[in-house]
Short mmCIF file of C-alpha atoms and ligand atoms in Angstrom, two decimals:
data_model
loop_
_atom_site.label_atom_id
_atom_site.label_comp_id
_atom_site.label_asym_id
_atom_site.label_seq_id
_atom_site.Cartn_x
_atom_site.Cartn_y
_atom_site.Cartn_z
CA UNK A 1 -0.02 0.07 0.18
CA UNK A 2 1.20 3.20 -0.87
CA UNK A 3 0.37 6.84 1.16
CA UNK A 4 0.08 10.13 -0.51
CA UNK A 5 0.25 13.77 0.76
CA UNK A 6 -3.25 15.54 0.94
CA UNK A 7 -1.52 18.50 -0.89
CA UNK A 8 -0.49 16.42 -3.72
CA UNK A 9 2.95 17.62 -4.24
CA UNK A 10 5.07 15.04 -2.59
CA UNK A 11 5.95 11.73 -3.90
CA UNK A 12 3.75 8.48 -2.69
CA UNK A 13 5.44 6.52 0.30
CA UNK A 14 5.26 3.02 1.59
CA UNK A 15 4.09 2.46 5.21
CA UNK A 16 7.30 2.60 6.69
CA UNK A 17 8.78 5.33 4.96
CA UNK A 18 5.89 7.30 5.65
CA UNK A 19 5.89 6.33 9.59
CA UNK A 20 9.65 7.68 9.38
CA UNK A 21 8.75 11.07 7.47
CA UNK A 22 5.85 11.80 9.42
CA UNK A 23 5.08 15.19 7.93
CA UNK A 24 5.08 15.33 3.58
CA UNK A 25 7.79 17.29 2.59
CA UNK A 26 5.17 19.44 0.51
CA UNK A 27 3.78 20.43 4.08
CA UNK A 28 0.56 17.85 3.85
CA UNK A 29 -0.41 15.11 5.79
CA UNK A 30 -0.15 11.50 4.41
CA UNK A 31 -3.29 9.48 3.84
CA UNK A 32 -3.39 5.93 2.49
CA UNK A 33 -3.66 6.13 -1.59
CA UNK A 34 -6.74 3.98 -1.13
CA UNK A 35 -8.77 2.53 1.41
CA UNK A 36 -9.78 -1.24 2.02
CA UNK A 37 -13.41 -2.60 2.41
CA UNK A 38 -13.33 -4.17 5.33
CA UNK A 39 -17.04 -5.62 4.86
CA UNK A 40 -16.18 -9.16 3.82
CA UNK A 41 -13.84 -9.44 6.90
CA UNK A 42 -16.30 -8.19 9.51
CA UNK A 43 -17.99 -11.46 10.31
CA UNK A 44 -14.77 -13.70 10.71
CA UNK A 45 -13.22 -10.40 13.06
CA UNK A 46 -15.83 -10.70 15.67
CA UNK A 47 -14.47 -12.28 18.95
CA UNK A 48 -10.82 -11.92 17.92
CA UNK A 49 -8.59 -10.27 20.58
CA UNK A 50 -7.49 -6.83 20.49
CA UNK A 51 -3.83 -7.70 18.88
CA UNK A 52 -5.07 -9.93 16.70
CA UNK A 53 -7.76 -7.54 15.16
CA UNK A 54 -5.04 -5.12 15.34
CA UNK A 55 -2.96 -7.25 13.14
CA UNK A 56 -5.91 -8.00 10.58
CA UNK A 57 -6.49 -4.48 10.17
CA UNK A 58 -3.04 -3.18 10.15
CA UNK A 59 -1.85 -5.53 7.59
CA UNK A 60 -3.85 -3.61 5.11
CA UNK A 61 -1.74 -0.80 5.56
CA UNK A 62 1.84 -1.93 6.45
CA UNK A 63 2.32 -4.33 3.55
CA UNK A 64 6.06 -3.69 3.87
CA UNK A 65 6.45 -5.53 6.91
CA UNK A 66 6.56 -9.14 7.13
CA UNK A 67 3.62 -10.54 8.71
CA UNK A 68 5.25 -12.57 11.52
CA UNK A 69 7.24 -9.50 12.36
CA UNK A 70 4.11 -7.23 12.32
CA UNK A 71 2.23 -9.44 14.46
CA UNK A 72 5.32 -9.63 16.88
CA UNK A 73 5.50 -5.85 17.13
CA UNK A 74 1.74 -5.56 17.57
CA UNK A 75 1.42 -8.04 20.54
CA UNK A 76 4.46 -6.70 22.26
CA UNK A 77 2.66 -3.27 21.75
CA UNK A 78 -0.42 -4.20 23.88
CA UNK A 79 1.31 -6.48 26.12
CA UNK A 80 2.17 -3.84 28.33
CA UNK A 81 -1.47 -2.70 28.96
CA UNK A 82 -3.17 -3.72 32.53
CA UNK A 83 -6.27 -6.15 31.92
CA UNK A 84 -7.25 -9.00 29.32
CA UNK A 85 -8.78 -6.40 27.18
CA UNK A 86 -6.49 -2.97 26.38
CA UNK A 87 -10.10 -1.73 25.57
CA UNK A 88 -12.44 -2.68 27.65
CA UNK A 89 -16.27 -1.39 27.28
CA UNK A 90 -18.19 -0.44 30.59
CA UNK A 91 -21.90 -0.38 30.82
CA UNK A 92 -23.28 2.49 32.58
CA UNK A 93 -26.86 2.44 31.19
CA UNK A 94 -28.64 0.58 28.43
CA UNK A 95 -27.23 2.06 24.95
CA UNK A 96 -24.62 3.77 26.82
CA UNK A 97 -21.03 2.34 27.26
CA UNK A 98 -17.72 4.01 28.12
CA UNK A 99 -14.79 2.86 25.96
CA UNK A 100 -11.87 2.75 28.53
CA UNK A 101 -8.64 3.77 26.62
CA UNK A 102 -6.42 4.60 29.92
CA UNK A 103 -5.09 1.14 30.74
CA UNK A 104 -1.90 1.49 28.96
CA UNK A 105 1.45 2.70 30.45
CA UNK A 106 0.97 6.48 30.72
CA UNK A 107 -2.78 6.05 31.17
CA UNK A 108 -4.17 7.83 28.22
CA UNK A 109 -5.19 6.90 25.02
CA UNK A 110 -2.01 8.06 23.19
CA UNK A 111 -0.50 4.98 24.24
CA UNK A 112 -2.76 2.56 21.96
CA UNK A 113 -0.60 4.81 18.83
CA UNK A 114 2.60 5.24 20.59
CA UNK A 115 3.30 2.03 22.08
CA UNK A 116 3.15 0.73 18.43
CA UNK A 117 4.85 3.75 16.95
CA UNK A 118 7.91 3.75 19.40
CA UNK A 119 8.61 -0.11 18.06
CA UNK A 120 7.92 0.74 14.47
CA UNK A 121 10.64 3.64 14.92
CA UNK A 122 12.94 0.78 16.63
CA UNK A 123 12.59 -1.52 13.78
CA UNK A 124 13.61 1.63 11.22
CA UNK A 125 16.56 2.08 13.28
CA UNK A 126 17.48 -1.39 13.46
CA UNK A 127 17.74 -1.70 9.48
CA UNK A 128 18.66 1.35 8.42
CA UNK A 129 21.45 1.82 10.87
CA UNK A 130 20.63 5.61 10.92
CA UNK A 131 19.85 7.68 13.93
CA UNK A 132 16.29 9.16 14.66
CA UNK A 133 15.32 12.17 16.15
CA UNK A 134 11.81 12.23 17.10
CA UNK A 135 10.30 15.78 17.48
CA UNK A 136 6.92 15.98 19.03
CA UNK A 137 4.65 18.78 20.50
CA UNK A 138 2.31 17.91 23.47
CA UNK A 139 -0.60 19.17 24.94
CA UNK A 140 0.42 16.59 27.88
CA UNK A 141 -0.36 13.35 27.05
CA UNK A 142 1.30 12.72 23.81
CA UNK A 143 4.63 13.34 25.27
CA UNK A 144 4.39 10.98 28.04
CA UNK A 145 3.12 8.49 25.53
CA UNK A 146 5.69 9.20 23.21
CA UNK A 147 8.56 9.12 26.05
CA UNK A 148 7.16 5.57 27.35
CA UNK A 149 7.37 4.20 24.07
CA UNK A 150 10.76 5.39 23.18
CA UNK A 151 12.88 5.56 26.41
CA UNK A 152 16.14 4.13 26.54
CA UNK A 153 16.37 3.00 22.85
CA UNK A 154 19.60 3.28 21.18
CA UNK A 155 19.77 5.35 18.11
CA UNK A 156 16.61 7.34 18.83
CA UNK A 157 16.63 10.94 21.01
CA UNK A 158 13.34 12.23 21.67
CA UNK A 159 12.59 15.88 21.89
CA UNK A 160 8.95 16.80 23.09
CA UNK A 161 8.08 20.43 23.28
CA UNK A 162 4.91 21.29 25.92
CA UNK A 163 3.41 24.36 26.82
CA UNK A 164 5.15 25.55 30.27
CA UNK A 165 2.62 25.79 33.09
CA UNK A 166 -0.26 24.54 31.02
CA UNK A 167 -0.15 20.83 31.56
CA UNK A 168 -1.03 18.85 34.73
CA UNK A 169 1.59 18.46 37.18
CA UNK A 170 1.36 14.59 37.05
CA UNK A 171 1.62 15.00 33.14
CA UNK A 172 4.74 17.00 33.69
CA UNK A 173 6.29 14.40 35.91
CA UNK A 174 5.46 11.53 33.15
CA UNK A 175 7.44 13.03 31.16
CA UNK A 176 10.36 14.33 33.40
CA UNK A 177 11.02 11.25 35.67
CA UNK A 178 12.00 8.77 33.01
CA UNK A 179 15.65 9.01 33.96
CA UNK A 180 16.43 8.11 30.38
CA UNK A 181 19.45 9.84 28.96
CA UNK A 182 17.55 9.89 25.20
CA UNK A 183 14.68 11.97 26.35
CA UNK A 184 14.36 15.42 26.36
CA UNK A 185 11.16 17.36 27.81
CA UNK A 186 11.52 20.98 26.59
CA UNK A 187 9.32 23.60 28.26
CA UNK A 188 8.29 26.47 25.88
CA UNK A 189 6.32 29.79 26.71
CA UNK A 190 2.97 30.18 25.22
CA UNK A 191 0.39 27.70 24.24
CA UNK A 192 0.43 24.16 22.74
CA UNK A 193 -0.57 26.19 19.43
CA UNK A 194 2.33 28.31 19.39
CA UNK A 195 4.69 24.87 20.30
CA UNK A 196 3.05 23.05 17.36
CA UNK A 197 3.65 25.87 15.06
CA UNK A 198 7.78 26.31 16.06
CA UNK A 199 7.62 22.58 15.37
CA UNK A 200 5.99 22.75 11.89
CA UNK A 201 8.52 25.30 11.26
CA UNK A 202 11.43 22.82 12.50
CA UNK A 203 10.13 20.34 10.14
CA UNK A 204 9.94 22.72 7.34
CA UNK A 205 13.53 23.26 7.14
CA UNK A 206 14.51 20.11 5.18
CA UNK A 207 18.16 20.58 5.34
CA UNK A 208 17.84 20.44 9.03
CA UNK A 209 15.26 17.67 8.98
CA UNK A 210 17.69 15.67 6.84
CA UNK A 211 20.85 16.47 8.88
CA UNK A 212 19.79 15.09 12.27
CA UNK A 213 16.78 12.41 10.85
CA UNK A 214 13.95 14.00 12.29
CA UNK A 215 10.83 12.62 12.53
CA UNK A 216 7.31 13.51 14.01
CA UNK A 217 5.27 11.55 16.77
CA UNK A 218 2.49 14.04 16.99
CA UNK A 219 -0.71 12.84 15.60
CA UNK A 220 0.21 13.99 12.14
CA UNK A 221 1.95 10.67 11.94
CA UNK A 222 -0.33 8.26 9.84
CA UNK A 223 0.62 5.17 11.74
CA UNK A 224 -0.90 6.82 14.77
CA UNK A 225 -4.36 7.26 13.31
CA UNK A 226 -4.47 3.76 11.70
CA UNK A 227 -3.54 2.58 15.18
CA UNK A 228 -6.43 4.44 16.85
CA UNK A 229 -8.89 2.98 14.22
CA UNK A 230 -8.54 -0.40 15.80
CA UNK A 231 -10.40 0.37 19.27
CA UNK A 232 -13.47 1.78 17.44
CA UNK A 233 -13.48 -1.36 15.23
CA UNK A 234 -13.21 -3.61 18.55
CA UNK A 235 -15.93 -1.84 20.41
CA UNK A 236 -18.38 -1.70 17.33
CA UNK A 237 -17.78 -5.54 16.81
CA UNK A 238 -18.67 -6.04 20.53
CA UNK A 239 -21.98 -4.37 19.80
CA UNK A 240 -22.70 -7.11 17.11
CA UNK A 241 -24.80 -4.65 15.24
CA UNK A 242 -24.90 -4.55 11.17
CA UNK A 243 -22.43 -2.32 9.45
CA UNK A 244 -25.46 0.50 8.22
CA UNK A 245 -27.07 0.57 11.98
CA UNK A 246 -26.29 3.63 13.56
CA UNK A 247 -23.86 3.54 16.64
CA UNK A 248 -22.48 6.61 17.90
CA UNK A 249 -18.85 7.32 19.30
CA UNK A 250 -18.57 10.40 21.59
CA UNK A 251 -15.02 11.77 21.16
CA UNK A 252 -13.08 13.99 23.65
CA UNK A 253 -11.13 16.36 20.80
CA UNK A 254 -8.65 18.49 20.35
CA UNK A 255 -6.19 17.86 17.49
CA UNK A 256 -8.81 15.67 15.48
CA UNK A 257 -6.64 12.77 15.41
CA UNK A 258 -8.76 10.27 17.66
CA UNK A 259 -12.11 11.23 16.07
CA UNK A 260 -10.58 11.34 12.43
CA UNK A 261 -9.37 7.61 12.99
CA UNK A 262 -13.07 6.58 13.93
CA UNK A 263 -14.11 8.35 10.90
CA UNK A 264 -12.09 6.67 8.40
CA UNK A 265 -13.84 3.30 9.38
CA UNK A 266 -17.04 5.06 7.60
CA UNK A 267 -15.19 4.68 3.97
CA UNK A 268 -13.95 1.20 4.92
CA UNK A 269 -17.03 -0.39 5.20
CA UNK A 270 -19.18 1.07 8.23
CA UNK A 271 -21.28 3.67 6.86
CA UNK A 272 -23.45 3.64 10.24
CA UNK A 273 -21.09 5.01 12.36
CA UNK A 274 -22.02 8.52 14.02
CA UNK A 275 -19.22 10.68 15.65
CA UNK A 276 -19.77 13.49 18.54
CA UNK A 277 -17.05 15.94 18.77
CA UNK A 278 -16.87 16.66 22.01
CA UNK A 279 -14.41 19.81 22.86
CA UNK A 280 -13.73 22.15 25.93
CA UNK A 281 -13.93 25.61 25.77
CA UNK A 282 -11.87 25.76 22.94
CA UNK A 283 -14.19 25.16 20.70
CA UNK A 284 -13.19 25.75 17.20
CA UNK A 285 -14.23 22.25 15.96
CA UNK A 286 -17.68 22.52 17.84
CA UNK A 287 -18.06 25.89 15.76
CA UNK A 288 -16.91 24.22 12.51
CA UNK A 289 -19.66 21.43 13.30
CA UNK A 290 -22.62 23.52 14.05
CA UNK A 291 -21.92 26.57 11.88
CA UNK A 292 -19.99 24.94 9.33
CA UNK A 293 -17.30 27.56 9.41
CA UNK A 294 -13.89 26.84 10.51
CA UNK A 295 -12.03 29.63 11.90
CA UNK A 296 -8.96 29.95 14.57
CA UNK A 297 -9.35 32.03 17.73
CA UNK A 298 -7.08 31.88 20.71
CA UNK A 299 -6.25 29.04 23.40
CA UNK A 300 -7.66 29.39 26.78
CA UNK A 301 -6.03 27.23 29.44
CA UNK A 302 -8.78 24.48 30.53
CA UNK A 303 -9.50 21.86 32.89
CA UNK A 304 -9.18 19.25 29.94
CA UNK A 305 -5.26 20.50 28.99
CA UNK A 306 -5.17 17.95 26.45
CA UNK A 307 -7.92 19.36 24.44
CA UNK A 308 -6.52 22.87 24.67
CA UNK A 309 -6.10 23.41 20.88
CA UNK A 310 -7.28 25.84 18.21
CA UNK A 311 -5.77 24.55 15.08
CA UNK A 312 -6.58 21.03 14.87
CA UNK A 313 -3.81 19.56 12.77
CA UNK A 314 -5.85 16.58 11.72
CA UNK A 315 -8.35 18.58 10.46
CA UNK A 316 -6.46 18.55 6.83
CA UNK A 317 -7.11 15.18 6.64
CA UNK A 318 -11.06 15.57 6.91
CA UNK A 319 -10.99 18.57 4.62
CA UNK A 320 -9.27 16.56 1.66
CA UNK A 321 -11.95 14.07 1.71
CA UNK A 322 -14.48 16.99 2.17
CA UNK A 323 -12.98 18.70 -0.95
CA UNK A 324 -13.30 15.28 -2.81
CA UNK A 325 -10.05 13.97 -2.30
CA UNK A 326 -8.49 17.12 -4.68
CA UNK A 327 -4.83 18.40 -3.94
CA UNK A 328 -5.32 21.33 -5.14
CA UNK A 329 -8.49 22.41 -3.38
CA UNK A 330 -6.58 21.20 -0.07
CA UNK A 331 -3.84 23.60 -0.86
CA UNK A 332 -6.34 26.59 -1.84
CA UNK A 333 -8.22 26.03 1.65
CA UNK A 334 -4.94 25.67 3.55
CA UNK A 335 -3.30 28.87 2.11
CA UNK A 336 -6.40 30.75 2.80
CA UNK A 337 -6.43 29.63 6.39
CA UNK A 338 -2.86 30.33 6.93
CA UNK A 339 -3.87 33.96 5.40
CA UNK A 340 -5.97 33.82 8.51
CA UNK A 341 -9.46 33.19 6.48
CA UNK A 342 -11.80 30.94 7.25
CA UNK A 343 -12.71 27.39 5.42
CA UNK A 344 -16.55 26.63 5.23
CA UNK A 345 -17.58 23.17 4.81
CA UNK A 346 -18.99 21.94 1.80
CA UNK A 347 -22.65 21.58 2.14
CA UNK A 348 -24.03 18.11 3.02
CA UNK A 349 -20.53 17.21 4.04
CA UNK A 350 -21.47 16.93 7.85
CA UNK A 351 -23.55 14.21 7.59
CA UNK A 352 -21.71 11.69 10.31
CA UNK A 353 -20.91 14.60 12.54
CA UNK A 354 -22.33 16.26 15.65
CA UNK A 355 -20.64 18.41 18.59
CA UNK A 356 -20.82 19.43 21.76
CA UNK A 357 -18.66 22.09 23.91
CA UNK A 358 -17.99 22.11 27.48
CA UNK A 359 -16.66 24.99 29.74
CA UNK A 360 -15.00 24.31 33.02
CA UNK A 361 -18.30 24.67 35.16
CA UNK A 362 -19.94 22.22 32.69
CA UNK A 363 -16.90 19.72 33.02
CA UNK A 364 -16.96 19.70 36.99
CA UNK A 365 -20.55 19.33 36.89
CA UNK A 366 -20.63 16.10 34.48
CA UNK A 367 -17.76 14.71 36.39
CA UNK A 368 -20.01 15.19 39.63
CA UNK A 369 -23.32 13.81 37.78
CA UNK A 370 -21.92 10.64 36.42
CA UNK A 371 -20.16 9.78 39.60
CA UNK A 372 -23.76 10.21 41.34
CA UNK A 373 -25.69 8.42 38.81
CA UNK A 374 -23.18 5.82 37.87
CA UNK A 375 -20.79 5.42 40.66
CA UNK A 376 -18.32 6.27 38.01
CA UNK A 377 -15.39 8.40 37.63
CA UNK A 378 -14.54 10.20 34.84
CA UNK A 379 -11.51 12.33 33.98
CA UNK A 380 -11.84 15.90 32.67
CA UNK A 381 -11.52 15.17 29.05
CA UNK A 382 -13.80 12.31 29.09
CA UNK A 383 -16.37 14.58 30.93
CA UNK A 384 -16.62 16.97 27.69
CA UNK A 385 -18.28 13.79 26.19
CA UNK A 386 -21.20 13.70 28.51
CA UNK A 387 -22.14 17.35 27.69
CA UNK A 388 -25.55 17.53 25.99
CA UNK A 389 -25.16 13.77 25.49
CA UNK A 390 -28.14 12.50 23.26
CA UNK A 391 -30.41 9.87 24.59
CA UNK A 392 -32.25 8.90 21.63
CA UNK A 393 -31.89 5.10 21.37
CA UNK A 394 -28.66 5.20 19.19
CA UNK A 395 -26.05 2.79 21.03
CA UNK A 396 -23.70 5.54 22.22
CA UNK A 397 -20.27 4.72 23.14
CA UNK A 398 -18.19 7.58 25.16
CA UNK A 399 -14.35 7.43 24.87
CA UNK A 400 -12.66 7.63 28.26
CA UNK A 401 -9.42 9.36 26.77
CA UNK A 402 -7.39 9.57 30.03
CA UNK A 403 -7.51 7.99 33.74
CA UNK A 404 -9.19 10.11 36.22
CA UNK A 405 -6.19 9.68 38.46
CA UNK A 406 -4.16 11.95 36.21
CA UNK A 407 -6.29 14.79 37.29
CA UNK A 408 -6.67 14.26 40.89
CA UNK A 409 -7.55 18.05 41.74
CA UNK A 410 -10.42 18.48 39.53
CA UNK A 411 -11.99 14.90 40.43
CA UNK A 412 -11.59 15.76 44.22
CA UNK A 413 -13.43 19.23 43.33
CA UNK A 414 -16.32 17.62 41.74
CA UNK A 415 -16.67 14.14 43.77
CA UNK A 416 -15.21 14.34 46.74
CA UNK A 417 -13.06 11.42 45.98
CA UNK A 418 -9.39 11.30 45.19
CA UNK A 419 -8.46 8.92 42.48
CA UNK A 420 -5.05 7.15 42.83
CA UNK A 421 -2.77 5.05 40.62
CA UNK A 422 0.07 3.03 41.51
CA UNK A 423 2.07 4.17 38.52
CA UNK A 424 1.28 7.86 39.55
CA UNK A 425 2.41 7.33 43.06
CA UNK A 426 5.77 6.07 42.30
CA UNK A 427 6.54 9.22 40.32
CA UNK A 428 5.77 11.41 42.73
CA UNK A 429 9.05 9.91 44.38
CA UNK A 430 11.32 10.61 41.31
CA UNK A 431 13.40 13.55 40.36
CA UNK A 432 11.93 15.49 37.35
CA UNK A 433 14.39 16.59 34.81
CA UNK A 434 13.52 18.74 32.04
CA UNK A 435 14.80 21.66 29.98
CA UNK A 436 13.46 25.22 29.01
CA UNK A 437 13.71 26.44 25.13
CA UNK A 438 12.16 29.51 23.05
CA UNK A 439 8.84 28.26 21.00
CA UNK A 440 10.87 29.45 17.92
CA UNK A 441 12.39 26.88 15.29
CA UNK A 442 15.95 28.47 15.65
CA UNK A 443 15.96 28.29 19.47
CA UNK A 444 14.73 24.73 18.99
CA UNK A 445 17.17 23.60 16.34
CA UNK A 446 19.83 25.07 18.37
CA UNK A 447 19.00 23.05 21.55
CA UNK A 448 18.50 19.70 19.25
CA UNK A 449 22.05 20.27 17.96
CA UNK A 450 23.62 20.85 21.35
CA UNK A 451 22.59 17.60 22.35
CA UNK A 452 23.91 15.56 19.87
CA UNK A 453 26.55 13.39 21.17
C1 PLP B 1 -5.03 13.87 22.86
C2 PLP B 1 -5.89 13.98 24.20
C3 PLP B 1 -7.08 14.16 23.75
C4 PLP B 1 -7.39 14.98 22.35
O1 PLP B 1 -7.22 14.07 21.34
P1 PLP B 1 -7.09 14.47 19.35
O2 PLP B 1 -6.64 13.25 19.03
O3 PLP B 1 -5.72 15.32 19.54
O4 PLP B 1 -8.38 14.91 19.25
C5 PLP B 1 -8.22 13.85 24.67
N1 PLP B 1 -8.41 13.46 25.59
C6 PLP B 1 -6.93 13.29 26.11
C7 PLP B 1 -6.82 12.64 27.69
C8 PLP B 1 -5.82 13.30 25.41
O5 PLP B 1 -4.91 13.12 25.75
#
């Protein structure tokens, strides 16, 4: 299988090269050149274990990795999750379930993709003998998950930018307490969007990128998206419904990576899937799916920091499909957005989507309500998913994107209970090691070069 850029001005690549490259050299994002039809396989896939299902799905895409090896990489990736099912469904009420995606090593859904991506990078380094410099920007959880997927790996250095003071103290400790010499968490001033902008500039410098073997772990990396499609498929198979029957996934959303991973399945034989895009007060995507207009605004800190984003990098992937897969139209739309203009959704395009928005008060209220009504504690990101939840008989699955134990302050306020996790308790005893850097390409490049051993 080949992968092509949304902007159509970069050569198509195989799977491994796509993973290694991350952002396409024309500034676009990679997408599969064609999507498989899963319909003939769905019956056989019912009841498969999570890693087995992941293998069956991913082998359509990772066609340049020998099957046995791919199988091994996938099995190892999910071995480190707690419990027998990495993505268990929890039934709260008839027709309402929570998909718990926080049983991986860093207690957030990012582990699903980054455990696998870490192994794909290692394979690449082993095969090519070339060192890789992984650069990412994080709104909290990606950094921790990438670091845990890559700590102490020979030939790989990891630089993670995060907005100083805008991620939770435990998220920061998850990044800064690994003790691994190849890990460089970098606090930068401003918001996540500032960090992400600086990161894109570093990638745009092709000479620098080639010199240090730069690769991206942000959700611009297609391997992350594809790895995440698996848990939607796994949950959908557990429901036992027909492909055209409606099923609603409610997805706490920031960069649009997670929800896009689910939506791709509508183009692979599951047309019944519906997606509720749940934002916090940073509501650009809520506004887009309700008014049809995408126009970036400023970012405000919220109780759900991993969603404090107003420039959703995966939006370009959706836009590509909305624009009929025409790279020229994608280029024009992205150029207009870069000039500060807005993007209007083509008529009728929003079909599978609805949206909600929750400010901080609403987040606290939803956490309290869900606790009182179901005796179940949700984290502040998941809480956005419970905002204005439709109860119309359509089977609904709310994605629980992080463990509440990562955000104890908010949970105590809303429920009076303090959620704890032994993994996080152990972190509190360790010495954090972190770095500071300006949120501009030159400063970041200088820092990376200075660490080159
Ligand atoms: C990253 C993250 C999100 C947002 O996911 P996107 O793929 O950026 O939309 C939501 N919740 C948590 C806990 C996260 O870490």
